[in-house]
Amino acid sequence: MQERVTMTDVARAAGVSTATVSYVLSGKRPVAPATRTAVEAAITELGFTVNTAARSLRTGQSTLVALIVPDIANPFFAQLAAALQEELRGLGLHVIVCNTRADRREERALLAEAVQQRFAGVVITPFRLLPRDIEVLGRAGIPTVISADVPFGPVDLVTPDARTATRQALERVTAAKRRRIAMIAGPRDATGGDPRLELLRNLARQFGTSLPGDLVVRGEHTREAGAEGFARLMSRRYRPDAVFCANDMVAVGALDKANELGVGIPGEVALVGHDDASFASLVRPQLTTIRYPAEDVGRAAARLLKERLDGRSVHRTVRVKAEFLARDSA
Amino acid sequence: MQERVTMTDVARAAGVSTATVSYVLSGKRPVAPATRTAVEAAITELGFTVNTAARSLRTGQSTLVALIVPDIANPFFAQLAAALQEELRGLGLHVIVCNTRADRREERALLAEAVQQRFAGVVITPFRLLPRDIEVLGRAGIPTVISADVPFGPVDLVTPDARTATRQALERVTAAKRRRIAMIAGPRDATGGDPRLELLRNLARQFGTSLPGDLVVRGEHTREAGAEGFARLMSRRYRPDAVFCANDMVAVGALDKANELGVGIPGEVALVGHDDASFASLVRPQLTTIRYPAEDVGRAAARLLKERLDGRSVHRTVRVKAEFLARDSA
DNA sequence: CTGAAAGCGCTAACAA
DNA sequence: TTGTTAGCGCTTTCAG
């Protein structure tokens, strides 16, 4: 049980007041060079670091940033978390990763906690949340970054620019003379519908094809749902010859089922995922996917948060370019 | 910017003092039923939650629990993190996941921060840390749980019981008449050596075989290192016919290389991993592995931490049973 | 350019 | 069974 070094100790050692130590740390008012040097020497000498609890109590703001995601076991979010944390560490901010399991009640509970505890920031990929659920953060003045496919009220946004990549995917698929295009999309009640489906639909038209209603099935963003969705598609009167998936977890589930049913991938059916989760290149056949770079998303979110913390008040959108990765499954 | 509800507000509403409110919350001294009811009513009425910063400042203990792991992108640790967080949430504790990238300096920096900020607890899978590095936590009185294959000083430990599972793996491999057993182990300078290698060596003797020095190669716990290690093994004068891997990331790397070299798995070489990371059943051939259940580990760590927080002072060890999963690669 | 001091919201010792 | 109150370590206003 060793004693903690407080600012008072530093002040005494440097022969100044605690106010001066505080200002050396924050730079919020000028300090004479000599004083500053003395204080800095005392700080390193004693190994002082600020007590964040005291600071938080005084400033009314914690050092916690919540990263709220539907599924931390999805490597995409794990990587996003790692990048975010890495970027924010230098600012003395701590990232807590909160798993909602795609449950709206969890999502809302987490937001409430962020408000109550005056979190320094929130980065969230909403899954079943409504835009008005998010508003509480704005009212509480908590810097918020949404990572989602569609805008979500007047807050900072990191969003994919997937148009080109999706077009390339469609090119590849249609060049192989595939016309019956299907999608295993997210659940109907997900936040913002399924923008990946919308984009695909729009672009499909340009390729002279479409996604008929019976070739769009829906389910959670899980491997199981992917398997189930694929099975349903295979039971259609006219089977699809190309299946796009909401994300790579879903695509892998589809692959499981294809194996089980003896459906050849890509022979009979081309399979395209989204995200390029780390396992996408690991399955056989390797997953063709529309890569959305998790690290870049994490870094972009960190940057937006920093800017907010530095006082920016207008909201910004960062578009992160998705990339088409033609591997073996399509 | 809405106002925060403080304990004073609650006290006023309930017609008691803040002390009573505090005691209702903590249960640290008896409160008359009627009073308790009134206070609880006021709390829900006003939507009060304690200000953790104030509490931390007062008690000298934060609500933060650090989970320090070598690689958060490894799904094993991601799942561990999710389970730990889930268990601890109810206690009002926040888990921050800290990635060390297997770097000792990072590991030490994180421990130092935990001490400085008086974290409520630390759960760590040390990778290059020495036992004496950990001691700072004990001296600072911070509840600590080690998740590792070997004991690590007098602290709480969650550790695998892999003897039976490893024996089963060896049985399967030797039953297939494989005698040249190899391992792609962890780096030589890793904390505690490589206990998985030691265990395998010990048991191999019982099966009338052994792991000769030139059939043990070493590297980081990464996919790349796995590929490289496998390549080295394949360049041996007498190639192994069975390869155990430090974990599943490594095993997948080995699989990559086997594909590249045209080495048949399991035809020419049997491959056995460790952990059963989520992707183990995803690769082709599916990975035979010695499963170490991440969720159980996370829950066990949470339980040990809770017990410490409740005052237990002797250290305990929880053994979590590993399980042999015979899939396709061996 | 620097210091004194109030006070953030809570806990726990002490008093009743 | 309950209340009063000091004080945790910091930031920031006000005064010098």
XYZ file of C-alpha atoms (C1' of nucleotides) in Angstrom:
692
model
C 0.000 0.000 0.000
C 2.216 2.802 -1.135
C 1.299 6.427 -0.809
C -0.013 8.281 -3.740
C 1.877 11.328 -4.911
C -0.471 14.287 -5.051
C -0.287 17.637 -6.652
C 0.331 19.119 -3.255
C 3.518 17.094 -2.975
C 4.669 18.364 -6.335
C 3.811 21.936 -5.435
C 5.778 21.718 -2.226
C 8.775 20.130 -3.939
C 8.795 22.811 -6.607
C 8.120 25.622 -4.190
C 4.938 26.759 -5.903
C 1.198 26.478 -5.354
C -0.985 23.668 -6.591
C -2.603 26.138 -8.944
C 0.663 26.592 -10.754
C 1.207 22.867 -11.024
C -2.248 22.536 -12.467
C -1.585 25.248 -15.007
C 1.712 23.715 -16.019
C -0.195 20.548 -16.731
C -3.056 22.116 -18.605
C -1.333 25.067 -20.215
C -4.429 27.129 -19.571
C -2.488 30.115 -18.431
C 1.089 31.190 -19.015
C 3.757 30.010 -16.604
C 7.265 31.458 -16.374
C 9.832 29.183 -18.003
C 11.825 28.779 -14.810
C 8.728 27.878 -12.829
C 7.625 25.447 -15.459
C 10.985 23.719 -15.445
C 10.967 23.399 -11.687
C 7.500 21.951 -11.700
C 8.273 19.502 -14.456
C 11.369 18.388 -12.615
C 9.371 17.796 -9.468
C 6.785 15.847 -11.418
C 9.249 13.416 -12.912
C 11.246 13.312 -9.704
C 8.256 12.227 -7.689
C 6.601 10.235 -10.437
C 3.391 12.207 -10.149
C 0.347 11.534 -12.251
C -2.953 13.278 -11.795
C -5.709 11.643 -9.884
C -8.345 11.309 -12.532
C -11.100 10.825 -9.993
C -10.394 14.190 -8.444
C -10.108 15.818 -11.805
C -13.336 14.261 -12.959
C -15.171 15.337 -9.857
C -13.969 18.851 -10.280
C -14.505 19.178 -14.025
C -17.626 17.071 -14.175
C -16.211 14.963 -16.936
C -14.798 11.469 -16.797
C -11.968 9.949 -18.797
C -14.173 7.174 -20.077
C -15.103 6.757 -23.699
C -17.697 4.103 -24.398
C -17.463 2.102 -27.570
C -20.902 0.600 -27.995
C -21.141 -2.200 -30.532
C -23.529 -5.032 -31.271
C -20.945 -7.804 -31.088
C -17.454 -7.605 -29.729
C -16.771 -11.186 -30.799
C -16.949 -9.973 -34.379
C -13.305 -9.283 -35.258
C -14.337 -6.209 -37.163
C -15.380 -4.539 -33.929
C -12.446 -5.973 -32.026
C -10.088 -4.302 -34.466
C -12.043 -1.089 -34.376
C -11.784 -1.154 -30.598
C -8.045 -1.719 -30.672
C -7.482 1.191 -33.044
C -9.724 3.548 -31.129
C -8.063 2.724 -27.882
C -4.625 3.142 -29.333
C -5.430 6.614 -30.605
C -7.135 7.790 -27.459
C -4.663 6.448 -24.968
C -2.331 9.364 -25.481
C -5.050 11.737 -24.341
C -5.503 9.887 -21.095
C -8.833 8.553 -22.204
C -9.965 5.038 -21.427
C -12.091 3.060 -23.826
C -14.625 0.688 -22.407
C -16.030 -1.702 -24.945
C -19.705 -2.332 -24.451
C -21.440 -5.255 -26.039
C -25.125 -4.774 -26.723
C -25.754 -8.103 -28.409
C -27.897 -6.122 -30.818
C -30.432 -5.501 -28.072
C -32.080 -2.104 -27.967
C -32.575 -2.171 -24.217
C -28.866 -2.742 -23.719
C -28.061 0.018 -26.127
C -30.282 2.450 -24.291
C -29.024 1.442 -20.876
C -25.490 2.122 -21.993
C -26.380 5.552 -23.315
C -28.082 6.365 -20.054
C -25.005 5.382 -18.145
C -22.812 7.478 -20.396
C -24.985 10.470 -19.598
C -25.163 9.797 -15.883
C -21.438 9.332 -15.546
C -20.650 12.186 -17.897
C -18.497 10.094 -20.163
C -15.887 11.972 -22.132
C -17.308 10.549 -25.322
C -19.303 7.825 -27.003
C -18.576 5.959 -30.199
C -21.482 3.842 -31.237
C -22.584 1.529 -33.985
C -26.308 1.587 -33.374
C -28.153 -1.535 -34.258
C -31.695 -1.129 -33.036
C -31.475 2.325 -31.573
C -33.623 5.114 -32.943
C -32.181 8.516 -33.710
C -34.106 10.013 -30.847
C -32.464 7.601 -28.423
C -29.158 9.186 -29.308
C -30.359 12.688 -28.640
C -29.842 12.322 -24.915
C -26.119 12.400 -25.541
C -26.342 15.656 -27.399
C -28.467 17.205 -24.686
C -25.940 16.123 -22.107
C -23.167 17.633 -24.186
C -21.339 14.356 -24.653
C -19.214 14.178 -27.785
C -20.672 11.430 -29.917
C -19.472 9.653 -33.001
C -21.733 7.324 -34.916
C -20.201 4.611 -36.995
C -22.926 3.562 -39.354
C -23.890 3.273 -42.980
C -26.392 6.110 -42.830
C -26.596 9.505 -41.142
C -28.210 9.433 -37.802
C -29.183 12.869 -36.703
C -26.879 15.838 -36.342
C -23.815 14.146 -34.910
C -20.371 13.187 -36.128
C -20.391 10.245 -38.445
C -17.931 7.738 -39.831
C -19.504 6.033 -42.763
C -18.412 3.766 -45.576
C -18.172 4.894 -49.133
C -19.023 1.559 -50.665
C -20.504 2.548 -53.988
C -17.489 1.825 -56.136
C -16.635 -1.373 -54.328
C -20.174 -2.630 -54.553
C -20.270 -1.799 -58.223
C -17.082 -3.760 -58.765
C -18.607 -6.680 -56.934
C -21.636 -6.553 -59.177
C -19.442 -6.274 -62.223
C -17.589 -9.383 -61.284
C -20.732 -11.296 -60.559
C -22.597 -10.238 -63.690
C -19.536 -10.729 -65.864
C -19.778 -14.355 -64.805
C -23.286 -14.320 -66.278
C -25.020 -14.490 -62.975
C -28.402 -12.788 -62.972
C -30.304 -14.112 -60.008
C -28.841 -11.973 -57.299
C -29.864 -12.449 -53.690
C -29.015 -10.962 -50.370
C -28.986 -12.200 -46.815
C -29.664 -8.844 -45.211
C -29.898 -7.626 -41.639
C -33.104 -7.770 -39.620
C -36.002 -5.636 -40.727
C -36.141 -3.739 -37.480
C -32.476 -2.758 -37.519
C -31.639 0.898 -37.269
C -31.818 2.546 -40.670
C -32.986 -0.579 -42.416
C -30.201 -2.207 -44.370
C -28.297 0.392 -46.386
C -26.082 -2.269 -47.868
C -29.152 -3.829 -49.365
C -30.396 -0.482 -50.625
C -27.107 0.276 -52.284
C -26.999 -3.126 -53.890
C -30.544 -2.717 -55.159
C -29.786 0.651 -56.674
C -26.677 -0.508 -58.404
C -28.201 -3.768 -59.565
C -30.581 -1.768 -61.692
C -27.630 -0.232 -63.499
C -26.516 -3.730 -64.375
C -29.880 -4.523 -65.800
C -30.870 -6.811 -63.008
C -32.580 -6.558 -59.651
C -33.101 -8.233 -56.333
C -36.608 -9.667 -56.374
C -38.384 -9.781 -53.038
C -38.144 -13.504 -52.659
C -34.386 -13.318 -53.039
C -33.959 -11.044 -50.074
C -33.975 -12.828 -46.747
C -33.264 -11.310 -43.387
C -31.705 -12.263 -40.099
C -29.318 -11.208 -37.372
C -25.692 -10.497 -38.106
C -24.626 -13.952 -37.007
C -23.203 -17.085 -38.444
C -26.347 -19.012 -37.549
C -28.583 -16.505 -39.274
C -26.348 -16.721 -42.318
C -26.748 -20.478 -42.477
C -30.458 -20.225 -42.068
C -30.792 -17.491 -44.639
C -28.790 -19.445 -47.170
C -30.933 -22.507 -46.605
C -34.022 -20.468 -47.239
C -32.602 -19.054 -50.444
C -31.717 -22.527 -51.644
C -35.285 -23.636 -51.122
C -36.587 -21.036 -53.567
C -38.174 -22.232 -56.749
C -35.526 -20.398 -58.740
C -32.331 -20.484 -56.814
C -30.059 -17.469 -56.821
C -26.672 -17.797 -58.444
C -25.107 -15.016 -56.411
C -25.618 -14.182 -52.754
C -24.488 -11.010 -51.042
C -24.299 -11.037 -47.264
C -24.810 -8.294 -44.686
C -21.403 -9.025 -43.233
C -18.735 -11.690 -43.127
C -20.159 -13.493 -40.119
C -23.309 -14.019 -42.127
C -21.301 -15.042 -45.181
C -19.453 -17.680 -43.213
C -22.734 -19.077 -41.980
C -23.872 -19.243 -45.579
C -20.699 -21.083 -46.434
C -21.369 -23.592 -43.651
C -24.759 -24.308 -45.069
C -23.495 -24.505 -48.642
C -21.071 -27.180 -47.527
C -23.797 -29.009 -45.744
C -26.089 -28.899 -48.732
C -23.351 -29.644 -51.201
C -23.850 -26.379 -53.019
C -20.703 -25.440 -54.892
C -19.138 -22.077 -54.027
C -18.442 -20.308 -56.318
C -19.460 -22.930 -58.892
C -23.173 -22.901 -58.316
C -23.455 -19.813 -56.199
C -21.143 -16.821 -55.876
C -20.838 -15.495 -52.338
C -19.897 -11.940 -51.389
C -19.444 -10.708 -47.836
C -18.944 -7.330 -46.240
C -16.215 -5.994 -43.931
C -13.299 -8.324 -44.528
C -13.297 -9.587 -40.980
C -10.014 -11.276 -40.207
C -11.379 -14.725 -40.870
C -12.568 -13.882 -44.381
C -9.282 -14.987 -45.888
C -9.232 -17.992 -43.632
C -12.252 -19.922 -44.771
C -12.167 -22.106 -47.854
C -12.990 -20.940 -50.365
C -11.612 -17.600 -49.267
C -14.316 -15.035 -48.993
C -14.749 -12.426 -51.665
C -15.818 -9.377 -49.737
C -16.348 -5.657 -49.675
C -13.698 -4.582 -47.250
C -14.447 -1.867 -44.737
C -11.242 -1.147 -42.891
C -11.894 -1.392 -39.182
C -8.664 0.272 -38.107
C -9.319 3.272 -40.320
C -12.808 3.552 -38.901
C -11.441 3.442 -35.368
C -8.858 6.077 -36.132
C -11.377 8.317 -37.850
C -13.712 8.057 -34.881
C -10.847 8.951 -32.569
C -10.011 11.967 -34.655
C -13.579 13.228 -34.670
C -13.764 12.781 -30.929
C -10.555 14.681 -30.399
C -11.795 17.546 -32.510
C -14.955 17.737 -30.423
C -12.950 17.721 -27.261
C -10.930 20.562 -28.740
C -14.092 22.547 -29.161
C -15.425 21.963 -32.655
C -19.178 22.307 -32.538
C -20.406 21.727 -36.074
C -20.850 18.100 -36.926
C -18.703 16.374 -39.479
C -18.862 13.267 -41.590
C -15.866 11.186 -42.537
C -16.268 8.782 -45.391
C -14.061 5.751 -45.323
C -13.519 4.085 -48.657
C -14.581 0.479 -48.937
C -12.608 -1.797 -51.211
C -13.667 -4.761 -53.290
C -11.591 -7.821 -52.544
C -11.993 -10.473 -55.200
C -10.994 -13.730 -53.622
C -12.350 -17.184 -54.303
C -15.997 -17.255 -53.297
C -17.169 -15.021 -56.131
C -26.848 20.127 -20.636
C -29.149 18.760 -18.032
C -28.458 18.958 -14.342
C -27.117 16.029 -12.535
C -29.107 14.574 -9.667
C -26.940 14.367 -6.585
C -27.225 12.535 -3.343
C -28.148 15.786 -1.685
C -31.215 16.013 -3.901
C -32.225 12.521 -2.938
C -31.655 13.216 0.749
C -33.797 16.306 0.598
C -36.576 14.540 -1.278
C -36.591 11.679 1.186
C -36.255 13.918 4.214
C -33.034 12.330 5.437
C -29.333 13.114 5.426
C -26.907 12.205 2.687
C -25.291 9.761 5.071
C -28.468 7.752 5.198
C -28.761 7.736 1.458
C -25.197 6.521 1.238
C -25.876 3.768 3.742
C -28.993 2.667 1.934
C -26.860 2.304 -1.153
C -23.971 0.502 0.470
C -25.764 -1.432 3.184
C -22.846 -0.721 5.474
C -25.058 0.057 8.379
C -28.652 -0.812 9.167
C -31.381 1.513 8.007
C -34.962 1.410 9.239
C -37.269 -0.198 6.674
C -39.454 2.878 6.392
C -36.456 5.113 5.825
C -35.014 2.735 3.290
C -38.264 2.681 1.362
C -38.475 6.446 1.317
C -34.930 6.751 0.088
C -35.365 4.146 -2.594
C -38.497 5.869 -3.759
C -36.672 9.168 -4.019
C -33.852 7.518 -5.911
C -36.066 6.057 -8.594
C -38.252 9.142 -8.607
C -35.334 11.407 -9.368
C -33.393 8.890 -11.414
C -30.360 9.233 -9.236
C -27.147 7.332 -9.814
C -24.005 7.859 -7.825
C -21.269 10.022 -9.161
C -18.468 7.513 -9.486
C -15.837 10.210 -9.673
C -16.822 11.527 -6.270
C -17.010 8.054 -4.847
C -13.639 7.160 -6.280
C -12.045 10.267 -4.932
C -13.435 9.604 -1.520
C -12.692 5.880 -1.340
C -9.447 6.028 -3.240
C -10.583 3.326 -5.587
C -11.787 3.589 -9.142
C -14.408 1.530 -10.922
C -11.979 0.511 -13.609
C -10.801 -3.024 -14.127
C -8.015 -3.456 -16.642
C -7.960 -6.543 -18.790
C -4.424 -6.699 -20.104
C -3.887 -9.108 -22.981
C -1.317 -9.579 -25.715
C -3.753 -9.406 -28.611
C -7.335 -8.257 -28.551
C -7.756 -9.208 -32.193
C -7.406 -12.833 -31.134
C -11.020 -13.931 -30.690
C -10.040 -15.924 -27.645
C -9.299 -12.713 -25.791
C -12.251 -10.911 -27.305
C -14.556 -13.543 -25.870
C -12.782 -13.486 -22.553
C -13.260 -9.731 -22.491
C -16.948 -9.989 -23.249
C -17.534 -12.517 -20.486
C -15.528 -10.581 -17.931
C -17.350 -7.396 -18.724
C -20.707 -9.062 -18.556
C -20.020 -10.439 -15.094
C -18.578 -7.254 -13.703
C -21.121 -4.849 -15.071
C -23.580 -5.643 -12.310
C -21.062 -4.447 -9.746
C -20.707 -1.111 -11.440
C -17.236 -1.962 -12.633
C -15.958 -0.977 -16.040
C -13.592 -3.150 -17.991
C -11.017 -1.481 -20.152
C -9.337 -3.838 -22.556
C -5.663 -3.106 -22.952
C -3.673 -4.451 -25.836
C 0.018 -4.958 -25.176
C 0.914 -6.462 -28.526
C 3.092 -8.846 -26.532
C 5.423 -5.993 -25.658
C 6.881 -5.945 -22.163
C 7.150 -2.168 -22.047
C 3.457 -1.850 -22.801
C 2.638 -4.427 -20.194
C 4.604 -2.572 -17.571
C 3.215 0.810 -18.509
C -0.289 -0.527 -18.077
C 0.486 -1.948 -14.664
C 1.952 1.369 -13.626
C -1.180 3.141 -14.694
C -3.340 0.671 -12.818
C -1.390 1.465 -9.686
C -1.402 5.209 -10.195
C -5.101 5.355 -10.847
C -5.903 2.837 -8.153
C -7.811 0.554 -10.472
C -10.382 -1.662 -8.816
C -8.698 -4.689 -10.279
C -6.473 -6.122 -12.953
C -6.911 -9.271 -14.984
C -3.820 -10.049 -16.968
C -2.450 -12.630 -19.325
C 1.226 -11.805 -19.036
C 3.289 -12.444 -22.085
C 6.723 -11.068 -21.431
C 6.228 -9.753 -17.938
C 8.302 -11.131 -15.097
C 6.711 -12.121 -11.801
C 8.394 -9.232 -10.091
C 6.742 -6.808 -12.507
C 3.419 -7.944 -11.137
C 4.382 -7.352 -7.557
C 3.678 -3.647 -7.795
C -0.011 -4.490 -7.956
C 0.152 -6.495 -4.753
C 2.020 -3.729 -2.984
C -0.587 -1.243 -4.100
C -3.312 -3.549 -2.837
C -4.926 -3.960 -6.224
C -6.846 -7.200 -6.653
C -5.124 -9.114 -9.396
C -6.050 -12.174 -11.370
C -3.547 -13.856 -13.637
C -4.819 -15.888 -16.522
C -1.901 -18.053 -17.502
C -0.708 -21.600 -17.893
C 1.625 -21.430 -14.913
C 1.541 -19.890 -11.441
C 2.970 -16.468 -11.275
C 3.691 -15.477 -7.742
C 1.188 -15.360 -4.904
C -1.842 -14.044 -6.728
C -5.151 -15.409 -7.912
C -4.835 -17.588 -10.945
C -7.073 -18.985 -13.641
C -5.246 -21.745 -15.380
C -6.052 -24.518 -17.808
C -6.140 -28.125 -16.840
C -5.031 -29.481 -20.176
C -3.403 -32.758 -19.226
C -6.258 -35.019 -20.204
C -7.038 -33.120 -23.365
C -3.421 -33.104 -24.449
C -3.173 -36.810 -23.737
C -6.209 -37.418 -25.902
C -4.631 -35.408 -28.667
C -1.493 -37.479 -28.456
C -3.521 -40.645 -28.412
C -5.256 -39.694 -31.583
C -2.070 -38.712 -33.289
C -0.091 -41.767 -32.255
C -2.983 -44.083 -32.997
C -2.622 -42.859 -36.557
C 0.962 -44.130 -36.374
C 2.498 -40.733 -36.320
C 5.781 -40.627 -34.431
C 7.587 -37.490 -35.527
C 5.871 -34.966 -33.378
C 6.709 -31.293 -33.658
C 5.587 -28.082 -32.088
C 5.430 -24.485 -33.180
C 5.833 -22.989 -29.736
C 5.793 -19.469 -28.368
C 8.879 -17.274 -28.251
C 11.699 -18.323 -25.994
C 11.560 -15.143 -23.953
C 7.855 -15.412 -23.193
C 6.809 -15.366 -19.575
C 7.102 -18.827 -18.058
C 8.540 -20.378 -21.193
C 5.958 -22.404 -23.052
C 4.036 -24.632 -20.656
C 2.055 -26.128 -23.484
C 5.299 -27.381 -24.935
C 6.426 -28.736 -21.568
C 3.192 -30.578 -21.053
C 3.349 -32.043 -24.531
C 6.947 -33.150 -23.972
C 6.094 -34.859 -20.705
C 3.146 -36.678 -22.110
C 4.917 -37.633 -25.325
C 7.307 -39.730 -23.267
C 4.369 -41.733 -21.979
C 3.513 -42.499 -25.552
C 7.002 -43.747 -26.231
C 7.930 -40.792 -28.355
C 9.424 -37.345 -27.873
C 9.843 -33.934 -29.381
C 13.418 -33.722 -30.605
C 15.026 -30.298 -30.477
C 14.951 -29.757 -34.205
C 11.232 -30.351 -34.261
C 10.501 -27.499 -31.874
C 10.432 -24.129 -33.523
C 9.440 -20.867 -31.917
C 7.734 -17.638 -32.826
C 5.161 -15.093 -31.796
C 1.543 -16.054 -31.327
C 0.599 -14.863 -34.775
C -0.567 -16.234 -38.043
C 2.634 -15.087 -39.745
C 4.818 -16.793 -37.193
C 2.776 -19.941 -37.645
C 3.384 -19.920 -41.382
C 7.056 -19.323 -40.909
C 7.399 -21.992 -38.258
C 5.643 -24.524 -40.430
C 7.914 -23.725 -43.341
C 10.924 -24.288 -41.151
C 9.607 -27.614 -39.955
C 8.975 -28.706 -43.515
C 12.558 -27.965 -44.406
C 13.837 -30.439 -41.823
C 15.697 -33.481 -43.035
C 13.052 -35.692 -41.454
C 9.777 -33.933 -41.647
C 7.352 -34.179 -38.769
C 4.076 -35.979 -39.354
C 2.255 -34.145 -36.580
C 2.516 -30.503 -35.593
C 1.125 -28.994 -32.413
C 0.724 -25.234 -32.309
C 0.933 -22.752 -29.424
C -2.514 -21.463 -30.290
C -5.027 -21.379 -33.096
C -3.685 -18.224 -34.704
C -0.406 -20.038 -35.132
C -2.176 -23.152 -36.382
C -3.988 -21.179 -39.035
C -0.707 -19.715 -40.203
C 0.647 -23.237 -40.443
C -2.385 -24.163 -42.479
C -1.756 -21.249 -44.836
C 1.758 -22.460 -45.426
C 0.701 -26.071 -45.830
C -1.642 -24.996 -48.585
C 1.058 -22.973 -50.198
C 3.528 -25.853 -50.073
C 0.978 -28.434 -51.077
C 1.402 -30.355 -47.840
C -1.698 -32.417 -47.165
C -3.451 -31.788 -43.860
C -4.123 -34.185 -42.228
C -2.825 -36.596 -44.887
C 0.860 -35.816 -44.628
C 0.854 -33.814 -41.447
C -1.612 -33.773 -38.591
C -2.195 -30.315 -37.144
C -3.373 -29.565 -33.619
C -4.093 -26.104 -32.269
C -4.882 -24.671 -28.865
C -7.816 -22.563 -27.597
C -10.565 -23.216 -30.109
C -10.685 -19.630 -31.217
C -13.919 -18.957 -33.055
C -12.349 -19.403 -36.445
C -11.000 -22.887 -35.674
C -14.119 -24.513 -37.008
C -14.148 -22.155 -39.908
C -10.981 -23.032 -41.727
C -10.770 -26.002 -44.043
C -9.855 -28.532 -42.918
C -11.474 -27.655 -39.634
C -8.907 -27.344 -36.916
C -8.477 -30.104 -34.390
C -7.688 -28.255 -31.220
C -7.358 -28.309 -27.487
C -10.187 -26.093 -26.447
C -9.741 -23.670 -23.597
C -13.089 -22.028 -23.002
C -12.637 -18.274 -23.063
C -16.011 -17.459 -21.529
C -15.388 -19.746 -18.597
C -12.012 -18.159 -18.069
C -13.570 -14.721 -18.098
C -16.239 -15.736 -15.655
C -13.754 -17.407 -13.347
C -11.587 -14.304 -13.363
C -14.619 -12.196 -12.539
C -15.496 -14.462 -9.647
C -12.002 -14.325 -8.197
C -12.016 -10.572 -8.489
C -15.365 -10.293 -6.747
C -14.155 -12.468 -3.908
C -11.138 -10.217 -3.438
C -13.324 -7.165 -3.460
C -15.397 -8.891 -0.786
C -12.347 -9.226 1.352
C -10.766 -12.596 0.699
C -7.049 -12.309 1.267
C -5.582 -15.753 0.605
C -4.917 -16.386 -3.034
C -6.803 -18.988 -4.947
C -6.346 -20.930 -8.150
C -9.167 -21.953 -10.430
C -8.458 -24.686 -12.914
C -10.518 -24.602 -16.060
C -10.762 -27.871 -17.878
C -9.492 -27.954 -21.420
C -11.196 -30.216 -23.894
C -9.865 -32.112 -26.874
C -11.822 -31.339 -30.007
C -11.119 -33.852 -32.734
C -12.055 -32.205 -35.972
C -10.453 -32.640 -39.369
C -6.873 -31.446 -39.205
C -5.667 -34.313 -37.034
C 3.065 35.812 -13.492
C 1.465 33.501 -9.105
C -1.209 32.206 -4.844
C -5.299 31.386 -1.725
C -9.140 29.090 -1.272
C -13.753 27.333 -2.525
C -16.032 23.490 -3.699
C -17.162 19.354 -7.000
C -20.303 14.718 -4.540
C -19.408 11.327 -1.856
C -18.051 8.207 2.472
C -17.249 7.262 7.083
C -15.816 8.675 11.635
C -17.887 10.628 15.335
C -21.735 12.205 17.881
C -26.344 11.881 19.365
C -31.393 4.409 14.121
C -29.832 8.787 12.209
C -27.336 13.269 11.450
C -23.157 16.385 11.111
C -19.172 17.163 9.019
C -14.302 16.701 7.404
C -11.907 15.927 3.622
C -10.467 12.948 -0.690
C -7.202 15.909 -4.949
C -8.121 18.627 -8.274
C -9.486 23.119 -11.167
C -10.512 27.716 -11.430
C -12.061 32.231 -9.784
C -10.588 36.081 -7.620
C -7.083 38.744 -5.712
C -2.509 40.310 -5.749
